[in-house]
PDB file of C-alpha atoms and ligand atoms in Angstrom:
ATOM      1  CA  MET A   1     -37.844 -43.123 -46.877  1.00 64.00           C
ATOM      2  CA  SER A   2     -38.237 -43.616 -50.621  1.00 67.00           C
ATOM      3  CA  LYS A   3     -35.239 -45.910 -51.180  1.00 69.00           C
ATOM      4  CA  SER A   4     -35.816 -48.621 -53.805  1.00 72.00           C
ATOM      5  CA  ALA A   5     -36.594 -52.147 -52.601  1.00 71.00           C
ATOM      6  CA  ALA A   6     -35.281 -53.767 -55.799  1.00 73.00           C
ATOM      7  CA  GLY A   7     -32.179 -55.258 -54.114  1.00 72.00           C
ATOM      8  CA  THR A   8     -29.413 -56.890 -56.180  1.00 73.00           C
ATOM      9  CA  ALA A   9     -29.253 -59.733 -58.723  1.00 73.00           C
ATOM     10  CA  GLU A  10     -27.941 -62.100 -56.013  1.00 79.00           C
ATOM     11  CA  ASN A  11     -30.330 -60.829 -53.341  1.00 77.00           C
ATOM     12  CA  PRO A  12     -33.545 -59.561 -54.965  1.00 77.00           C
ATOM     13  CA  GLY A  13     -35.920 -57.435 -52.908  1.00 76.00           C
ATOM     14  CA  LYS A  14     -39.446 -58.321 -51.813  1.00 76.00           C
ATOM     15  CA  ASN A  15     -42.677 -56.459 -52.613  1.00 77.00           C
ATOM     16  CA  VAL A  16     -40.820 -54.299 -55.130  1.00 81.00           C
ATOM     17  CA  ALA A  17     -43.966 -53.173 -56.990  1.00 82.00           C
ATOM     18  CA  GLN A  18     -45.748 -52.155 -53.764  1.00 82.00           C
ATOM     19  CA  LYS A  19     -42.682 -50.256 -52.522  1.00 85.00           C
ATOM     20  CA  SER A  20     -42.351 -48.560 -55.903  1.00 86.00           C
ATOM     21  CA  GLY A  21     -45.948 -47.316 -55.611  1.00 86.00           C
ATOM     22  CA  LEU A  22     -45.336 -46.135 -52.054  1.00 84.00           C
ATOM     23  CA  ASN A  23     -42.172 -44.309 -53.171  1.00 84.00           C
ATOM     24  CA  LYS A  24     -44.112 -42.500 -55.905  1.00 86.00           C
ATOM     25  CA  ALA A  25     -46.817 -41.495 -53.424  1.00 83.00           C
ATOM     26  CA  ILE A  26     -44.191 -40.216 -50.945  1.00 78.00           C
ATOM     27  CA  LEU A  27     -42.338 -38.227 -53.593  1.00 80.00           C
ATOM     28  CA  ASP A  28     -45.611 -36.807 -54.995  1.00 79.00           C
ATOM     29  CA  GLN A  29     -46.368 -35.197 -51.634  1.00 77.00           C
ATOM     30  CA  GLY A  30     -43.777 -32.459 -52.106  1.00 83.00           C
ATOM     31  CA  TRP A  31     -42.190 -32.657 -48.653  1.00 82.00           C
ATOM     32  CA  GLY A  32     -39.749 -29.869 -49.463  1.00 86.00           C
ATOM     33  CA  GLU A  33     -42.595 -27.463 -50.166  1.00 88.00           C
ATOM     34  CA  PHE A  34     -44.455 -28.675 -47.066  1.00 88.00           C
ATOM     35  CA  ARG A  35     -41.397 -27.947 -44.920  1.00 89.00           C
ATOM     36  CA  ARG A  36     -40.875 -24.540 -46.548  1.00 92.00           C
ATOM     37  CA  GLN A  37     -44.499 -23.607 -45.878  1.00 92.00           C
ATOM     38  CA  LEU A  38     -44.291 -24.887 -42.295  1.00 92.00           C
ATOM     39  CA  ASP A  39     -41.142 -22.846 -41.686  1.00 93.00           C
ATOM     40  CA  TYR A  40     -42.797 -19.757 -43.188  1.00 94.00           C
ATOM     41  CA  LYS A  41     -46.012 -20.149 -41.173  1.00 95.00           C
ATOM     42  CA  MET A  42     -44.126 -20.821 -37.933  1.00 93.00           C
ATOM     43  CA  ALA A  43     -42.015 -17.682 -38.391  1.00 93.00           C
ATOM     44  CA  TRP A  44     -45.172 -15.700 -39.234  1.00 95.00           C
ATOM     45  CA  LYS A  45     -46.744 -16.792 -35.940  1.00 95.00           C
ATOM     46  CA  GLY A  46     -43.545 -16.132 -33.961  1.00 94.00           C
ATOM     47  CA  GLY A  47     -42.478 -19.772 -33.726  1.00 91.00           C
ATOM     48  CA  ILE A  48     -39.306 -21.567 -34.745  1.00 87.00           C
ATOM     49  CA  LEU A  49     -39.030 -24.699 -36.854  1.00 89.00           C
ATOM     50  CA  PHE A  50     -36.215 -27.086 -35.955  1.00 86.00           C
ATOM     51  CA  ALA A  51     -35.133 -29.850 -38.323  1.00 87.00           C
ATOM     52  CA  ILE A  52     -34.204 -32.767 -36.077  1.00 89.00           C
ATOM     53  CA  PRO A  53     -31.997 -35.609 -37.366  1.00 87.00           C
ATOM     54  CA  PRO A  54     -34.249 -38.675 -37.116  1.00 88.00           C
ATOM     55  CA  HIS A  55     -31.431 -41.234 -36.874  1.00 91.00           C
ATOM     56  CA  TYR A  56     -32.057 -43.885 -34.208  1.00 93.00           C
ATOM     57  CA  THR A  57     -35.007 -41.979 -32.674  1.00 93.00           C
ATOM     58  CA  SER A  58     -37.079 -45.154 -32.801  1.00 92.00           C
ATOM     59  CA  GLN A  59     -34.239 -47.302 -31.399  1.00 94.00           C
ATOM     60  CA  GLU A  60     -33.118 -45.067 -28.497  1.00 96.00           C
ATOM     61  CA  CYS A  61     -34.603 -45.633 -25.048  1.00 97.00           C
ATOM     62  CA  PRO A  62     -36.036 -42.337 -23.690  1.00 96.00           C
ATOM     63  CA  GLU A  63     -35.315 -43.483 -20.112  1.00 97.00           C
ATOM     64  CA  CYS A  64     -31.715 -44.750 -20.192  1.00 97.00           C
ATOM     65  CA  HIS A  65     -30.699 -43.622 -23.740  1.00 95.00           C
ATOM     66  CA  HIS A  66     -29.479 -47.093 -24.697  1.00 96.00           C
ATOM     67  CA  VAL A  67     -29.553 -47.435 -28.507  1.00 96.00           C
ATOM     68  CA  ALA A  68     -30.002 -50.855 -30.081  1.00 96.00           C
ATOM     69  CA  ALA A  69     -31.912 -52.309 -33.004  1.00 94.00           C
ATOM     70  CA  ASP A  70     -33.143 -55.009 -30.599  1.00 95.00           C
ATOM     71  CA  ASN A  71     -35.103 -52.358 -28.688  1.00 95.00           C
ATOM     72  CA  ARG A  72     -37.597 -52.502 -31.585  1.00 94.00           C
ATOM     73  CA  GLN A  73     -39.014 -55.995 -31.222  1.00 87.00           C
ATOM     74  CA  THR A  74     -41.761 -55.327 -33.774  1.00 92.00           C
ATOM     75  CA  GLN A  75     -42.737 -52.396 -35.966  1.00 90.00           C
ATOM     76  CA  ALA A  76     -45.013 -51.038 -33.227  1.00 94.00           C
ATOM     77  CA  ARG A  77     -43.466 -52.287 -29.963  1.00 95.00           C
ATOM     78  CA  PHE A  78     -40.461 -50.790 -28.161  1.00 96.00           C
ATOM     79  CA  VAL A  79     -38.882 -52.645 -25.229  1.00 97.00           C
ATOM     80  CA  CYS A  80     -35.495 -51.457 -23.995  1.00 97.00           C
ATOM     81  CA  VAL A  81     -33.090 -54.398 -23.721  1.00 97.00           C
ATOM     82  CA  GLN A  82     -31.203 -52.586 -20.930  1.00 97.00           C
ATOM     83  CA  CYS A  83     -33.845 -51.076 -18.597  1.00 97.00           C
ATOM     84  CA  HIS A  84     -37.008 -52.820 -19.916  1.00 97.00           C
ATOM     85  CA  TYR A  85     -38.869 -49.563 -20.591  1.00 97.00           C
ATOM     86  CA  GLU A  86     -41.896 -50.308 -22.801  1.00 96.00           C
ATOM     87  CA  ASN A  87     -43.981 -48.098 -25.056  1.00 96.00           C
ATOM     88  CA  ASN A  88     -45.349 -47.795 -28.566  1.00 96.00           C
ATOM     89  CA  ALA A  89     -42.413 -47.383 -30.966  1.00 95.00           C
ATOM     90  CA  ASP A  90     -43.925 -44.330 -32.674  1.00 94.00           C
ATOM     91  CA  HIS A  91     -44.458 -42.697 -29.269  1.00 96.00           C
ATOM     92  CA  VAL A  92     -40.825 -43.411 -28.355  1.00 96.00           C
ATOM     93  CA  GLY A  93     -39.692 -41.822 -31.645  1.00 95.00           C
ATOM     94  CA  ALA A  94     -41.789 -38.732 -30.919  1.00 95.00           C
ATOM     95  CA  ILE A  95     -40.379 -38.461 -27.364  1.00 97.00           C
ATOM     96  CA  ASN A  96     -36.819 -38.644 -28.711  1.00 95.00           C
ATOM     97  CA  VAL A  97     -37.459 -36.068 -31.458  1.00 94.00           C
ATOM     98  CA  LEU A  98     -38.971 -33.694 -28.859  1.00 93.00           C
ATOM     99  CA  GLU A  99     -35.995 -34.218 -26.540  1.00 93.00           C
ATOM    100  CA  ARG A 100     -33.554 -33.521 -29.383  1.00 92.00           C
ATOM    101  CA  GLY A 101     -35.489 -30.364 -30.170  1.00 90.00           C
ATOM    102  CA  TYR A 102     -35.181 -29.190 -26.563  1.00 91.00           C
ATOM    103  CA  ARG A 103     -31.443 -29.976 -26.611  1.00 90.00           C
ATOM    104  CA  LEU A 104     -31.024 -28.086 -29.886  1.00 89.00           C
ATOM    105  CA  LEU A 105     -32.887 -25.103 -28.436  1.00 88.00           C
ATOM    106  CA  ALA A 106     -30.861 -25.134 -25.202  1.00 88.00           C
ATOM    107  CA  CYS A 107     -27.390 -26.019 -26.471  1.00 87.00           C
ATOM    108  CA  GLY A 108     -27.325 -25.483 -30.227  1.00 81.00           C
ATOM    109  CA  ASP A 109     -26.024 -27.886 -32.862  1.00 73.00           C
ATOM    110  CA  ALA A 110     -23.245 -29.142 -30.581  1.00 68.00           C
ATOM    111  CA  ALA A 111     -25.801 -31.025 -28.464  1.00 62.00           C
ATOM    112  CA  LEU A 112     -27.073 -32.980 -31.453  1.00 66.00           C
ATOM    113  CA  SER A 113     -23.686 -33.707 -33.000  1.00 62.00           C
ATOM    114  CA  ARG A 114     -22.441 -34.978 -29.642  1.00 53.00           C
ATOM    115  CA  SER A 115     -25.391 -37.348 -29.308  1.00 51.00           C
ATOM    116  CA  MET A 116     -24.907 -38.624 -32.867  1.00 51.00           C
ATOM    117  CA  LYS A 117     -21.283 -39.534 -32.062  1.00 47.00           C
ATOM    118  CA  GLN A 118     -22.450 -41.580 -29.084  1.00 47.00           C
ATOM    119  CA  GLU A 119     -24.324 -44.062 -31.261  1.00 44.00           C
ATOM    120  CA  PRO A 120     -23.015 -47.535 -30.406  1.00 40.00           C
ATOM    121  CA  THR A 121     -21.610 -49.820 -33.051  1.00 36.00           C
ATOM    122  CA  GLU A 122     -24.157 -52.529 -32.285  1.00 36.00           C
ATOM    123  CA  VAL A 123     -26.773 -50.673 -34.322  1.00 36.00           C
ATOM    124  CA  SER A 124     -26.632 -52.463 -37.648  1.00 35.00           C
ATOM    125  CA  GLN A 125     -29.058 -50.424 -39.741  1.00 37.00           C
ATOM    126  CA  LEU A 126     -30.247 -46.893 -39.970  1.00 36.00           C
ATOM    127  CA  SER A 127     -33.907 -46.246 -39.311  1.00 39.00           C
ATOM    128  CA  SER A 128     -35.714 -43.901 -41.586  1.00 41.00           C
ATOM    129  CA  VAL A 129     -38.670 -42.139 -40.145  1.00 41.00           C
TER     130      VAL A 129
HETATM  131 ZN1   ZN B   1     -33.740 -48.146 -21.378  1.00 59.97          ZN
END
């Protein structure tokens, strides 16, 4: 999420100063402490916190589970290239994270590692949520 946008000498990045400011703001939030507190509070209230791998959650169709970068036509719009399911991309990501959480709860880590191995090779870049 806070990867530098500087690029290389041959292929310089765009909006490097803006991304640098965003990176500082992200890192200043103390996400590790936020997660620790969330885990603590959930346990205190009798809940369980699951850390779900976010890879491809915004590129996977919640209907047919087809994963492709082309499913994300814009930052906000998700249209499955296989079954034509449409929704807001953030909503699709949330659906997939929830589904992975249910699978983790029902089947343990094996359910998530199996789904990660099923990622097709056509996905050219990792999404960071
Ligand atoms: Zn689909």
